[in-house]
XYZ file of C-alpha atoms in Angstrom:
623
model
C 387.712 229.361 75.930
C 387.453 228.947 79.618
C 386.418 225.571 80.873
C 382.755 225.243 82.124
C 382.311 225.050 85.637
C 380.077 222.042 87.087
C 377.511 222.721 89.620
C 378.845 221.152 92.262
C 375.728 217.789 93.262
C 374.200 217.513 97.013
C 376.826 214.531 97.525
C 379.999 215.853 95.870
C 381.089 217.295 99.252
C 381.301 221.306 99.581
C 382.438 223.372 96.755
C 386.323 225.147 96.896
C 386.663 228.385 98.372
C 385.968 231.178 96.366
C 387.936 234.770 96.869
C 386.137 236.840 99.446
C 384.198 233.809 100.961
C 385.624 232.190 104.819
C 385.898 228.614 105.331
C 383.408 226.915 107.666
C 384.662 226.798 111.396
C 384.920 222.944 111.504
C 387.188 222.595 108.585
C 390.264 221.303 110.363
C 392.411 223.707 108.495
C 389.658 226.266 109.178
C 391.725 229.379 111.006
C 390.617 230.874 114.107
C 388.801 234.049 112.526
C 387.278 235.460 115.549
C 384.024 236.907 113.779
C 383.084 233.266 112.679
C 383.666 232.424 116.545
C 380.844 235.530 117.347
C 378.774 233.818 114.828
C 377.296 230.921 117.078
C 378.053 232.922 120.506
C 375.877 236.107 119.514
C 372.111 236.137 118.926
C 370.432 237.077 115.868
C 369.910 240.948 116.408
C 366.730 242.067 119.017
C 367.062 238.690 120.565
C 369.419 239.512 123.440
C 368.296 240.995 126.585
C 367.377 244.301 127.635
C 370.398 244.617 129.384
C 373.129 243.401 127.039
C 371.059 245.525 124.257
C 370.998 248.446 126.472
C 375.246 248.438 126.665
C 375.741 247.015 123.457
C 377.544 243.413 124.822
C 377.182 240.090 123.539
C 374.727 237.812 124.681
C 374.197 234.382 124.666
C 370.229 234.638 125.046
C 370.449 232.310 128.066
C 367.472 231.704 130.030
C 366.434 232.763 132.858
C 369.465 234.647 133.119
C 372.148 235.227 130.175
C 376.442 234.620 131.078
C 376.629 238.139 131.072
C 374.418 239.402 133.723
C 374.950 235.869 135.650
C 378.813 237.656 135.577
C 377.934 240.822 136.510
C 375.628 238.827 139.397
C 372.685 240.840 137.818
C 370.917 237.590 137.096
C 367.198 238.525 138.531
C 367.193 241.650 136.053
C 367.352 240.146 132.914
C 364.808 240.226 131.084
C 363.904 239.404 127.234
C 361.407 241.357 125.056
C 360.688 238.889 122.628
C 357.447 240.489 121.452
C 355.130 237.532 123.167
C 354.563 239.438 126.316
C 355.178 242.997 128.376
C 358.449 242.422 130.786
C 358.174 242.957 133.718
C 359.531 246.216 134.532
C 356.977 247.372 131.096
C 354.351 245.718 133.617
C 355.658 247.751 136.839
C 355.744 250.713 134.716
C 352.173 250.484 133.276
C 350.720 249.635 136.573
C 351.988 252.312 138.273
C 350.831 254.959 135.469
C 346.811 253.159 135.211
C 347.701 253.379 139.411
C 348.839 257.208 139.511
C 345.674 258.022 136.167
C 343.135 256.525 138.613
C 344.449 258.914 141.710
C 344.156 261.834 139.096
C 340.275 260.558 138.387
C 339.327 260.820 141.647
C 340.855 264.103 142.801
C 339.574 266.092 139.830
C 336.878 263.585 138.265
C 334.824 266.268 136.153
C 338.829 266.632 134.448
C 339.552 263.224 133.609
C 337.984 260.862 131.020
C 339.483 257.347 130.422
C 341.550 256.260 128.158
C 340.927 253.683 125.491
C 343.000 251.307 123.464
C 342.229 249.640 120.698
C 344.706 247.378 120.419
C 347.466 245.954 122.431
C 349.867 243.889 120.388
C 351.430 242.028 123.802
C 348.276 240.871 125.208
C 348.366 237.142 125.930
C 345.991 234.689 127.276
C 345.887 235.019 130.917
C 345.946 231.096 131.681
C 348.878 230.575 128.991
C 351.268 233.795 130.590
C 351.735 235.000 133.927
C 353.081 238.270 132.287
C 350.114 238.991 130.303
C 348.305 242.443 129.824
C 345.503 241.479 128.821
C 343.483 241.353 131.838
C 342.718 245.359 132.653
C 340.364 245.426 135.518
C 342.178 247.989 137.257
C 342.010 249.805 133.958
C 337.856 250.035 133.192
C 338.538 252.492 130.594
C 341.399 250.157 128.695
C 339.987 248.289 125.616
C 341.920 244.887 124.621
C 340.465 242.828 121.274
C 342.254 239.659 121.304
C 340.927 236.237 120.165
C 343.833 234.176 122.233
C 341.924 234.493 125.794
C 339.484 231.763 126.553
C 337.186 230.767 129.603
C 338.680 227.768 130.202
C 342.290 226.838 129.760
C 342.680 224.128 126.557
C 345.625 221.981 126.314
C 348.676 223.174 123.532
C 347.527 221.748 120.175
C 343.634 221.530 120.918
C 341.580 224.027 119.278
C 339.267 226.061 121.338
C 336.163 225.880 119.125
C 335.745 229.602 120.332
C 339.278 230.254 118.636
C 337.247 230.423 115.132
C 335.340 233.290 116.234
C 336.670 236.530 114.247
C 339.927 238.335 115.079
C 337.828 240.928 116.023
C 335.966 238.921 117.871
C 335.858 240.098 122.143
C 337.584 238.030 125.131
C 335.095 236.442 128.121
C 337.405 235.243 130.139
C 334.695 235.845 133.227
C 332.510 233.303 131.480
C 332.635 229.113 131.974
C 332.283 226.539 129.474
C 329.102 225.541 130.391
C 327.532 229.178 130.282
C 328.884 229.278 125.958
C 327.175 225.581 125.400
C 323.721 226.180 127.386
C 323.936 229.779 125.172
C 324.810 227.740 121.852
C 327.059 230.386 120.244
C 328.182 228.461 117.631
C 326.709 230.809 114.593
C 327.773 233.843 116.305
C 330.854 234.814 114.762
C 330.904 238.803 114.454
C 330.799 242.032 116.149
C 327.834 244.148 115.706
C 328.396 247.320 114.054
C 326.974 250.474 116.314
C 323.745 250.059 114.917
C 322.183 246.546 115.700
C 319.828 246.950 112.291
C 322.954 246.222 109.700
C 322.469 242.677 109.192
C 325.322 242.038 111.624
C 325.101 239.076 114.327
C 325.359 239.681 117.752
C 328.683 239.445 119.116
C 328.655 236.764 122.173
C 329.069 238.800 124.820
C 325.593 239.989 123.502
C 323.888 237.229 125.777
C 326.329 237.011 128.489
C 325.793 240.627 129.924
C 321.932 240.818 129.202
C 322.119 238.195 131.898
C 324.230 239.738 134.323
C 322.107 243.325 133.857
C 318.595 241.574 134.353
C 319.189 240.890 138.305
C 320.289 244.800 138.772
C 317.781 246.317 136.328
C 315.590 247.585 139.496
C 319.042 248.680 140.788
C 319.324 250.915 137.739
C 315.545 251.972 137.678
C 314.600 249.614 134.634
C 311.572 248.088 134.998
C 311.074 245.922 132.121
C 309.470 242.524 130.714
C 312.383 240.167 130.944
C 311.287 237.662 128.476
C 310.391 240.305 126.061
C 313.753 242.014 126.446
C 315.456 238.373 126.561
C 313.284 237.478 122.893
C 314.635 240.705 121.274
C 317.457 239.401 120.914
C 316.567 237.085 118.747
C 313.572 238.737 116.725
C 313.828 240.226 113.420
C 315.153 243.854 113.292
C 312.235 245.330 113.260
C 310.952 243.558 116.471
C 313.940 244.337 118.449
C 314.855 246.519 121.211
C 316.769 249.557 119.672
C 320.644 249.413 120.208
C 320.689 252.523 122.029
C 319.156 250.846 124.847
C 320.620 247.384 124.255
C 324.118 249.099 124.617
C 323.090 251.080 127.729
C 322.169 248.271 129.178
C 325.849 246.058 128.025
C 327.359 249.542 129.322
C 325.877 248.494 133.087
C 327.102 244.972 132.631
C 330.377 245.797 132.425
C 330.620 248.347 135.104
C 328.555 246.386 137.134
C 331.493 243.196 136.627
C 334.346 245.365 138.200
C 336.623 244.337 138.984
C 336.445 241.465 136.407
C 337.903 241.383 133.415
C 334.405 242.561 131.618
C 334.723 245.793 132.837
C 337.247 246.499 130.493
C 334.688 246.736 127.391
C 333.013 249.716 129.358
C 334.192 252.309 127.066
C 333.281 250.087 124.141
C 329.693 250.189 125.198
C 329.815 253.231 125.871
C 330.688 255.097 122.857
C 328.114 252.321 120.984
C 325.961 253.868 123.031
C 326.168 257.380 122.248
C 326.541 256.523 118.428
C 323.505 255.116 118.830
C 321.643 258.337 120.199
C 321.391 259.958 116.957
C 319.583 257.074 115.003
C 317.063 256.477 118.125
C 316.379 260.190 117.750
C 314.855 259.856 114.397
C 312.662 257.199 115.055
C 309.358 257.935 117.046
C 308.581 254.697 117.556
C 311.941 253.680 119.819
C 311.257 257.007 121.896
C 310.712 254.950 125.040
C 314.042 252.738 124.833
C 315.527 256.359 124.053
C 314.641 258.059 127.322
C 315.259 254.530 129.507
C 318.958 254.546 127.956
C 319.127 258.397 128.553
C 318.233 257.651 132.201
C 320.579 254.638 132.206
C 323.587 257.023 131.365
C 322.847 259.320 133.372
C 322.661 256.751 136.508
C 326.148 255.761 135.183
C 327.684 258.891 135.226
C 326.215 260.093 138.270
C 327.343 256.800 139.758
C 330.796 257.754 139.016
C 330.796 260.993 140.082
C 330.682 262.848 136.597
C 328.003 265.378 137.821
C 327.828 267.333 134.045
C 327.058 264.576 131.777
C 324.758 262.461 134.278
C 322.506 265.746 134.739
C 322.829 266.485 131.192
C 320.941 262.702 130.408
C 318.558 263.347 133.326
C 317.261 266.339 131.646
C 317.222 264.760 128.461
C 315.091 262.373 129.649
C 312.905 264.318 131.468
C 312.149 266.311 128.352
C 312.213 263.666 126.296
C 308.970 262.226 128.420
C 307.279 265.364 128.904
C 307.081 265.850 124.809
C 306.039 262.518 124.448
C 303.250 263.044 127.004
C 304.039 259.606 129.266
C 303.596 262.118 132.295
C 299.770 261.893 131.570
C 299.491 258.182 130.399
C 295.380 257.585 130.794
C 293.966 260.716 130.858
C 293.004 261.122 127.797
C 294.333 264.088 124.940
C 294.936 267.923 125.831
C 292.209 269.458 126.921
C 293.574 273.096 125.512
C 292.642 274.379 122.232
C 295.568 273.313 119.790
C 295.586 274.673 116.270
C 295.807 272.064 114.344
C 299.361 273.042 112.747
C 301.366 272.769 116.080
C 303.516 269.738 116.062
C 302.435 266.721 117.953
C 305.036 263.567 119.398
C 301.814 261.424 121.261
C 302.753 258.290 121.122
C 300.830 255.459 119.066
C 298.667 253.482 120.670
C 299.894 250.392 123.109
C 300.220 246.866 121.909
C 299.079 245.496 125.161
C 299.114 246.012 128.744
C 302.358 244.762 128.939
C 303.776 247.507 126.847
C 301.426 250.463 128.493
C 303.150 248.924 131.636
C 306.824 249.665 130.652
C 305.793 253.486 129.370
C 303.895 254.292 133.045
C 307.316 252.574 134.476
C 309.610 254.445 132.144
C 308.297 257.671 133.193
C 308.570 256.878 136.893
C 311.916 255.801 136.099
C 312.807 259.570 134.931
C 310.560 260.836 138.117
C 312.384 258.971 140.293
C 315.943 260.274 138.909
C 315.115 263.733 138.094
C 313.833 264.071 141.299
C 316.388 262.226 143.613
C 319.741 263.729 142.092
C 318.217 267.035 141.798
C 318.733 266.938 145.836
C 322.273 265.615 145.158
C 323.102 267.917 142.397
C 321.415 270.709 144.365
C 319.834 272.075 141.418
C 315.741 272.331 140.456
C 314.198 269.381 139.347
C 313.547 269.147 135.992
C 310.150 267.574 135.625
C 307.206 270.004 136.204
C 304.264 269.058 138.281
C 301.506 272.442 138.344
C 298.174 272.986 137.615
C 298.449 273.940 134.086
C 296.928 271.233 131.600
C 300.170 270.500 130.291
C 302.183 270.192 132.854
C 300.459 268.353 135.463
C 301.221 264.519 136.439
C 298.278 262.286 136.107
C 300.105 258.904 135.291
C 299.399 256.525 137.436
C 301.256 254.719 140.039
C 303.601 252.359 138.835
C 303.251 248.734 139.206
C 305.352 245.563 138.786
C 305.549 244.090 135.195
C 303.764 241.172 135.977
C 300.528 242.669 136.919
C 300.324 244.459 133.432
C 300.924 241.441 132.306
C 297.875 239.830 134.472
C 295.896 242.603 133.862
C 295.708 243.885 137.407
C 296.325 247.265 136.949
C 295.243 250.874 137.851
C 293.846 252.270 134.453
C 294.518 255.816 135.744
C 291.592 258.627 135.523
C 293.923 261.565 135.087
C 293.549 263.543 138.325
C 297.281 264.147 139.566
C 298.973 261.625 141.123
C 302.114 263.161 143.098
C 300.240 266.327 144.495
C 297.455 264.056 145.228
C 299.350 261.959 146.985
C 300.375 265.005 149.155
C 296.776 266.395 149.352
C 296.132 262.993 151.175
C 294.345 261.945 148.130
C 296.489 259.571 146.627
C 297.119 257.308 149.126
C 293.496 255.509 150.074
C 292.311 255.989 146.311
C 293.888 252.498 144.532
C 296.170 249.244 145.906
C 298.630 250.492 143.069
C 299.886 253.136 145.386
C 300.944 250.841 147.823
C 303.154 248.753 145.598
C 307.021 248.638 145.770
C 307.580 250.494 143.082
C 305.232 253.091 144.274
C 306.441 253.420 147.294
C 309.728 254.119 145.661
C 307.989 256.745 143.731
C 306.622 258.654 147.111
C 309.600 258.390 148.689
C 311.726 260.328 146.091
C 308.676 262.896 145.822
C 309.455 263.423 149.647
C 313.184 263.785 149.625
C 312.440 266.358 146.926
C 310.250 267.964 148.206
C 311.435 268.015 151.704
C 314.811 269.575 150.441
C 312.968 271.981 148.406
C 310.925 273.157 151.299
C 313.989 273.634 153.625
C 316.250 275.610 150.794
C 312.961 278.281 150.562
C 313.642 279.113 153.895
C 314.104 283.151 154.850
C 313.290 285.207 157.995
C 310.824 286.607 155.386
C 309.095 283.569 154.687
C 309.203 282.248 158.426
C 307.339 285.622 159.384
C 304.665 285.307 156.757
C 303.347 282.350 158.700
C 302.655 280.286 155.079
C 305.803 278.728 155.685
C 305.077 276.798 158.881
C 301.903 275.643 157.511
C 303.945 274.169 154.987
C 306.535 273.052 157.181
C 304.326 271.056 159.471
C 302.391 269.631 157.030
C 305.147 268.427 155.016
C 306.676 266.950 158.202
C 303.217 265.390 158.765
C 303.326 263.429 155.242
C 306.675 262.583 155.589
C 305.679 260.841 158.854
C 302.535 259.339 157.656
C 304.206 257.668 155.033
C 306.825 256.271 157.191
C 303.784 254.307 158.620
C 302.763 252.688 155.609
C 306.105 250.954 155.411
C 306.790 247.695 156.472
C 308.590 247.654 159.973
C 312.463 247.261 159.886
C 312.505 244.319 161.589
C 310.217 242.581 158.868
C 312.710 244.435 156.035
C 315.696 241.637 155.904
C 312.728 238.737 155.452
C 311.271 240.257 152.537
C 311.976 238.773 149.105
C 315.124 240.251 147.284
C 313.748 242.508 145.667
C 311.266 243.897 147.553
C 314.368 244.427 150.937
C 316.629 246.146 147.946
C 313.620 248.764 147.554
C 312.746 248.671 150.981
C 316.084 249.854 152.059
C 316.186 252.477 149.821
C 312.637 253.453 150.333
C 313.446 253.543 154.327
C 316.859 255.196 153.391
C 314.624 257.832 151.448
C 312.016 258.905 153.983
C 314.947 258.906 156.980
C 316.637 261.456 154.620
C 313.469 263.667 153.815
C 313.059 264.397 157.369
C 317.158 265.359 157.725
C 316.567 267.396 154.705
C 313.605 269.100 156.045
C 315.025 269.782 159.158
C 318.803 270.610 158.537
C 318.478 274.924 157.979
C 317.491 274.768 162.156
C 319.405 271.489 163.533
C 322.488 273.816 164.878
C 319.876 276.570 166.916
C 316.322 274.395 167.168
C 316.969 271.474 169.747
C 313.877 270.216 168.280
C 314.957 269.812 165.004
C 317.697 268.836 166.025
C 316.512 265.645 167.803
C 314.146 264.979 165.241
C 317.270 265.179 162.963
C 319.037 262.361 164.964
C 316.211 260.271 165.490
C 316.237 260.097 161.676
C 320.080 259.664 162.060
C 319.934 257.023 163.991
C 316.934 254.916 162.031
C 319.162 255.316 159.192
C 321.801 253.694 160.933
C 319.100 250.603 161.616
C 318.786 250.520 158.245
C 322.400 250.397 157.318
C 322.385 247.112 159.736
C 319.849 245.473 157.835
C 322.567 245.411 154.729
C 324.417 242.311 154.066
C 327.446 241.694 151.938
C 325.671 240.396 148.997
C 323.283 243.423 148.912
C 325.825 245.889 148.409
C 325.658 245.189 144.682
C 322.227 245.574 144.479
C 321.695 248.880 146.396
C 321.144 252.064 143.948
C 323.666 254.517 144.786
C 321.367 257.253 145.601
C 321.579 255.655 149.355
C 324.643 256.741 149.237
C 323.623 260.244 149.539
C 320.711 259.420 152.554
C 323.557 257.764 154.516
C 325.980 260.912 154.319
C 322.544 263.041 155.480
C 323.619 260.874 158.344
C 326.359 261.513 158.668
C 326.400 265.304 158.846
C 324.070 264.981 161.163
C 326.423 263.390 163.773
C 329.446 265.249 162.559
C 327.194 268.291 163.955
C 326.344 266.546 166.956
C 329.919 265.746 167.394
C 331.064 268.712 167.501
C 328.328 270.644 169.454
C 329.531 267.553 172.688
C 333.004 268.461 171.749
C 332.423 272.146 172.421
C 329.987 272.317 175.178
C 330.848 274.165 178.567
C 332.254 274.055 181.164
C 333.314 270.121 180.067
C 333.031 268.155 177.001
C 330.108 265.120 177.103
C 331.233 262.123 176.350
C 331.130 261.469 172.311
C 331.594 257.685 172.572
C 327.954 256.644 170.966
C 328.098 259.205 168.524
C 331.723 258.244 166.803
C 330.562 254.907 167.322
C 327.559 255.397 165.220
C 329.786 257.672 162.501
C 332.249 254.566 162.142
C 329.043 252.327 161.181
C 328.405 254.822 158.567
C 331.720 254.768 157.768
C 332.222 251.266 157.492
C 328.618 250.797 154.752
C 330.010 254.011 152.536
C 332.926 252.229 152.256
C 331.801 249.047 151.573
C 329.224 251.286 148.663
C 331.932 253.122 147.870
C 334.379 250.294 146.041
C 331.177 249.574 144.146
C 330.460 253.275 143.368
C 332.989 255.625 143.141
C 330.759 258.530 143.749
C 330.723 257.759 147.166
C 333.626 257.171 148.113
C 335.052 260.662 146.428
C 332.885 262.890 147.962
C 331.673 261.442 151.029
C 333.782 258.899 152.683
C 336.617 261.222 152.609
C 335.320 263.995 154.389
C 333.689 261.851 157.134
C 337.063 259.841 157.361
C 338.649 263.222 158.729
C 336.112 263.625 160.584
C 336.082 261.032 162.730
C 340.101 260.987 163.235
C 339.523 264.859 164.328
């Protein structure tokens, strides 16, 4: 019977060979097997460099350069992919693709739609790793979840109380301490699910980019009770704003944080939003937050030049508030015989002022963009304004929030409001025309209108005679309003606010008068001086625009200041060409590179702009 073999105890030294096994190397009567000498020299397998694994050689896994590529004096190539960060020729690479993506965006923008990703496993913190990816503001369309990023940098081995927040959880690295304690997050550990009525918290970033929307919320056409919108957060479901709108409005946050590392939950927002569109369609009560998120899409499309989908909102919206009757807020039902079968969508009743305040604004809010981009889109507006009982506009001027809120308001006695306004009868009848936000109002009704006028234009219609009646009268209103305006000079002493609209507003009426004008500028010298007068008082304007109020400016300016500008690109080239010698075209590219220099400056904030109006003037000025 064979002997029974001990197990050999922790102290009895190491156990005797066994066939098939090799003695350790630093057995003195160990031999010199070459494999066991690989054994400490070679790294466990993926841990070499790129370069050693790309030509199959041994590495020692040296850092910052390995023996080998110090020997081959290729020292400042090596690189490790150890799985805790991009390299960085995976950096150069990626760059260069979001780089030569972007350039493809902008040449053929109604082509391209960005990309999205859900996850990327080699995003890092971007205060612990220089090589992190995890900061995409170059990339607006990228989406990075990671829970490692923080707003403040915490020292190795102190938790970031943040870090308990769910995997899922979204990255503010945009946002300081002090901002997360005066918000008290500390119950807010989940993402919301697309609809905002599940039960679910509010993710953090919830709070963070309400706040950064409510400065710009004129900017985007919302005019809305802040505390209200600030309390739904916090309300019971029922009480709240719907999420369609709530998104919309994160949606602007984000693009409105470019180039910060916010931006990059864009197409998050986004597609919340449009999830969202279905469920706020079946509710009749959440109508209004409907069409104010259908118009605050279609801003943001238009704003980056993706014509299709931002008219495609603006029409939604305009039918939306046409079926819902807010285009005759106070005048009382349809005065047409109805049976009483046909389907009705009136609205309920208002709460309160406050909220019969944000329908008259909504619908001036879809006025204003219907009416606006149609001249930019060069299609019909959308909105109808006639003398049938259905279709006429009898909602009253609009008015800031806080004098619903007061109770200083116009009630409204539902005669029409925009062709009374052009009838002269508008103007004198209530202070509530004369407000801000009516003036807005007027001024888009005249760049409509004035654009609409000149595109009827025939020999036909010129010989008839009803045309210039029209003409001059129209040229009459546009000039009358300009009157009611404060003075330039008074413009940059205004309060915020009030200089944002201003500008526009001045912006607005400058333009109507191009527009009106521009079918006789190259054979009529007097439309064609009245053309550059406007011209040049848009140029004032332009100089009335400081750094800061570039972000605030809606992008529709854009469009008045390239009216502008074709105006002196015509003028430019009628001194270029005149006979026997040129005149001297020194004021007029002078005054094209001031243009040149604000559309830029509009342009990194909207790329709409920049892609299809800075370009061409650009050329025109190096010509």
């Amino acid at each position: 019977m064979a002997e029974e073999r001990k197990p050999t105890s922790p102290t009895s030294g190491p156990a005797p060979l066994q066939r098939g096994t090799l003695p350790h190397s630093n057995s003195p009567t160990a031999p010199a097997f070459p494999i066991l000498r690989a054994h400490h020299a070679v790294l466990l397998a993926g841990k070499a460099c790129l370069r050693c694994r790309k030509r199959k050689m041994r590495c020692d896994g040296s850092k910052p350069a390995c023996a080998q590529c110090v020997r081959a004096k290729k020292g400042d190539v090596c690189e490790y992919d150890d799985g805790k960060g991009k390299t960085r020729t995976q950096i150069m690479r990626e760059h260069i693709a979001r780089l030569e993506m972007r350039v493809r965006e902008l040449e053929n923008p109604e082509q391209s739609a960005p990309s999205m990703t859900l996850f990327d496993p080699h995003a890092l913190s971007p205060y612990y790793s220089e090589s992190s990816s995890s900061s995409s503001y170059d990339s607006p369309g990228k989406l990075t979840y990671s829970a490692s990023a923080s707003p403040i940098p915490f020292p190795l081995g102190e938790q970031d109380p943040r870090s308990m927040l769910s995997p899922l959880s979204v990255t503010t690295p945009d946002v300081d301490s002090a901002t997360w304690e005066s918000l008290n997050f500390a119950g807010l550990s989940t993402v919301s699910g697309v609809n905002g009525y599940n039960g679910m918290e509010a993710p953090p970033l919830d709070h963070i980019l309400l706040e950064i929307f409510i400065p710009h919320r004129q900017q985007c056409g919302l005019d809305i009770h802040v505390g209200r919108l600030r309390d739904s957060l916090n309300s019971p479901p029922p009480e709240q704003r719907h999420p369609v709108l709530m998104n919309a409005i994160y949606l602007w946050a984000c693009y409105l944080s470019r180039p910060g590392s916010l931006s990059q939950y864009e197409q998050l927002y986004l597609s919340r939003t449009m999830a969202s569109l279905g469920d706020a369609m079946q509710l009749s009560s959440r109508v209004v937050d409907l069409i104010q998120a259908c118009c605050l899409l279609s801003l943001y499309y238009l704003s980056n030049g993706r014509f299709l989908e931002g008219s495609y909102y603006s029409a939604a919206a305009s039918t939306l508030a046409v079926q819902c009757r807010l285009h005759q807020i106070g005048c009382g039902p349809p005065t047409m015989n109805l049976d009483i079968w046909d389907a009705t969508f009136d609205l309920p009743p208002p709460k309160d002022n406050i909220e019969r305040g944000e329908r008259i604004t909504t619908f001036w809010q879809v006025y204003n963009l219907d009416r606006c981009w149609s001249v930019v889109l060069r299609r019909p507006a959308t909105l109808p304004d006639s003398d049938h009982p259905l279709a006429s506009i009898t909602t009253p001027w609009p008015q800031r929030i806080e004098d619903y809120e007061n109770e200083d308001h116009d009630v409204g006695g539902g005669s029409p409001t925009i062709r009374g306004f052009f009838v002269q009868q508008g103007q004198s009848s209530t202070l509530s025309g004369f407000s801000t936000v009516a003036l807005r109002v007027k001024a888009s009704a005249l760049f409509e209108g004035a654009n609409r006028l000149s595109s009827s234009w025939s020999p036909r219609s010129l010989a008839s005679g009803s045309f210039s009646e029209n003409f001059t009268a129209f040229e009459h209103s546009i000039m009358r309003f300009t009157t009611t305006l404060l003075p330039l000079h008074q413009v940059g002493g205004a309060i915020p606010d009030d200089k944002y609209a201003l500008i526009v507003i001045h912006s607005l009426a400058h333009a109507s008068m191009i527009r009106l004008h521009a079918p006789f500028m190259r054979d009529d010298g007097v439309s064609r001086e009245k053309s550059l007068r406007a011209a040049r008082s848009l140029i004032h304007v332009t100089k009335l625009v400081t750094d800061a109020d570039f972000e605030f400016l809606d992008p529709v300016i854009g469009s008045c200041w390239a009216s502008a500008a074709k105006v002196l690109e015509n003028e430019l080239t009628r001194l270029q060409s005149s006979w026997p010698d040129p005149l001297n075209t020194m004021e007029v590219r002078a005054d094209l590179e001031s243009l040149l220099f604000v559309m830029t400056k509009l342009g990194a904030k909207f790329p709409l702009v920049g892609a299809h109006h800075i370009l061409p003037l650009l050329a025109e000025i190096e010509s």
